[in-house]
Amino acid sequence: MSAFVWLTILTALRILARNRMRAGLTMLGIVIGVAAVIAMVSIGEGAKQAVQAQIATMGTNVIIIFPGVTSASGVRGSQGSAVTLTVSDALDLKKRIPLLSDTGWAKRDVMQIVYGNRNWNGTVNGVSPSYLTIRDWSFTSGDPFTQTDVESAARVALIGQTIVGNLFEPGEEPVGAVIRIKNVPFRVIGVLAPKGQSAQGSDQDDVIFIPFSTAERKVFGTSFIGSVGAMFGSTDQVEDLPMAAEQIREVLRARHRLQAEQEDDFTIRTQVDIGKVQEGTSETLTMMLFAIASVSLLVGGIGIMNILLVSVTERTREIGVRMAVGAKRRHIVMQFLIEAMTLSLVGGVLGIILGVTGAKLTTLIAGWPTIISGNVILLAFFFSLVVGLFFGLYPANKASRLNPIEALRYE
Amino acid sequence: MMSALIQCEDVWKIYRVGDMEVQALRGLSLTIEQGEFVAIMGSSGSGKSTLMNILGCLDQPTKGRYRLNGIEASNLKPDQLAGIRNQQIGFVFQSFNLIPRTSALENAQLPLFYRGLSLKEQRAQAAAALGRVGLQGREHHYPTQLSGGQQQRVAIARALVTSPSLLLADEPTGNLDTQSSQEIMRILDQLNRDEGITIILVTHEVDIAAYAAREIVIKDGQVLSDRLTKTRPTPSPVGG
Ligand SMILES: Nc1ncnc2c1ncn2[C@@H]1O[C@H](COP(=O)(O)OP(=O)(O)O)[C@@H](O)[C@H]1O
Ligand SMILES: [Mg+2]
């Protein structure tokens, strides 16, 4: 860079240091704007990744089919309230739709579980063996149940980490232990690996799986044999989800003999749909913060313009002298633009520091995950530069158009 | 044949203030050769500063021609005029016009700043210019830490740092006491004699004008009288 630019930057910094209070107040808008951008993107990215991680715990390329109608507001009648989905629906879907790599089904209820002198109200799920693979459950010890267990309606159970924590002593091996569900003894044959919270915020580890046949015949006391609480399907490719969902709809409508004008008596959700809902909420938040950031940057920019106009007036004589000794228009324009950009850049850097600190504090205090990316910092830096440039243009241009004689005579 | 440094032919400067017309210069003609030391005198409002501004390429005549070093300056663009000021002209003002809170060295550097010289060269030349006006050791003083006479010497250093062919001084001693005025005039006289810099000086005071070799009196925007003053003052035994 030329000596001219360096010296101008130095001069700008000196003027800034001289009027620290004034410069500080001027920069406030930029500082807040940039800090808001950094904080908003860091928190937004953190939330997005957390949600994606939660959605991934649902399994891979999963389609869920609930019985019952979805009202316009999206609220479903309580799960299983309508007896519209059956095991034979699920089997037929798999047979008729090649896109589906597998289908599974489940039915659940909250029940008292007893082990020794401890008890716990946990969610008991009667599931098909395929359910465990579709939902990507893995095991810390033991094994899943087999087709033989299903056919014989064996009293075997797989238990989640929350159940383990509430019924067993630390270090005690649950596999092989006998627990009682609604007073029926079950042998624990596997312990599930933890999944944490679901995207909707429920504890996915507070769960017991038993064979669907066992649940129907020995625990739930179901009046409609073969009815399920929910069906699950999976595809090999995520792109196939919408097509598979549409085909499921057609098959089910045909099987349920629904007329053209009748509504579906079931609801289909794909993993992608659920992800979209979650991203939607974090997008609303991001938009709001974006609005705050833009307003702050605008206010900051106007502040810079204002202070520069004051500076041009205060330094009219100086401008006159510079013109007299040979400053061309572009020299004067450059000088004030560099001053404006120095102001906005210093503000931007302070804003970056404040924003990063804010994001870190959010993680520390509220426990929200945040992700600070280098790109955002670069963007904030660039943004403050542009604000300085844009709002510096008018004062700089004004200064450069002064008449040297009048400027020299200015009191 | 070498042309004169300054050639004014029928120069008019007319200011319009509302409906009023002020004729600050009325068909003024003037020739000044390279190396002259000229004093311009005249009552207040006679048009001296207006003339100086035109000679210094800060302003342009409303009518007429002004040639500096053979270049027609009356129809140049603002940036071209700025270039000429930077290359050929040095200004010394009555009110010094130093940039506040900026060191003597940086003030003297200012014209070089717009020449794209390296920082090192700028500093070296500015320091040398300050030395020529007797301010070595004061490079890092701010204007407020200098006396009026010293401030005006910084201004002279700033004017001569580019080795201009023309130095214009509009009442340079107007704000100074007698002793400082004499010091300033000795410096200007020396620059004119030793380095051949053409100096045009506006003053009201006869003993200041006496340093010059030629005296032009302006009245109502025209040259009233123009004469060579034979005697130049012998270097003063005081100081020096
Ligand atoms: N910018 C201007 N607008 C209007 N009138 C001006 C302007 N500058 C100078 N004048 C007028 O021109 C005349 C000459 O002014 P000036 O050259 O400053 O005189 P001097 O320097 O000899 O005192 C005066 O009558 C002054 O009022
Ligand atoms: Mg005057």
XYZ file of C-alpha atoms in Angstrom, chain A residues 3-4 7-8 14 18 317-318 321-332 335 403-405 408-409, chain B residues 53 58-59 79 82-83 85-86 91 93 95 97 99 101-102 106 109-111 113-114 117-119 122 158:
52
model
C 2.552 5.837 1.900
C -0.545 7.949 1.305
C -0.480 7.799 6.614
C -4.184 8.411 6.119
C -5.057 9.337 15.759
C -8.268 11.874 20.268
C -9.736 24.881 7.124
C -7.607 21.749 7.184
C -4.901 23.742 3.409
C -4.691 20.239 1.967
C -6.230 21.474 -1.268
C -3.875 24.473 -1.377
C -0.800 22.248 -1.136
C -2.072 20.029 -3.937
C -4.600 17.491 -2.653
C -6.808 16.389 -5.538
C -10.465 15.517 -5.119
C -9.721 11.816 -4.837
C -7.201 12.442 -2.041
C -9.829 14.207 0.060
C -9.096 10.523 3.448
C -13.950 25.502 -2.665
C -10.337 25.850 -1.452
C -10.515 29.619 -1.004
C -9.178 28.445 3.857
C -11.168 31.452 4.998
C -5.609 33.444 -5.396
C -6.630 28.515 -6.184
C -9.072 30.475 -8.313
C -7.535 18.541 -10.259
C -4.246 21.071 -7.691
C -1.411 19.384 -9.577
C -0.152 23.999 -6.921
C 1.550 20.846 -5.713
C 1.677 29.369 -0.047
C -0.876 32.666 4.795
C -3.001 33.000 9.762
C -2.926 27.625 8.529
C -3.011 21.589 10.728
C -2.444 18.749 16.710
C -0.056 17.660 13.999
C 4.093 16.355 9.489
C 5.531 16.985 4.924
C 1.999 17.707 3.735
C 2.667 18.687 0.071
C 2.147 13.472 0.982
C 0.267 14.199 -2.253
C 6.864 9.844 -2.204
C 7.955 7.150 0.219
C 7.490 7.987 3.875
C 8.911 12.689 2.855
C 5.820 23.548 4.083
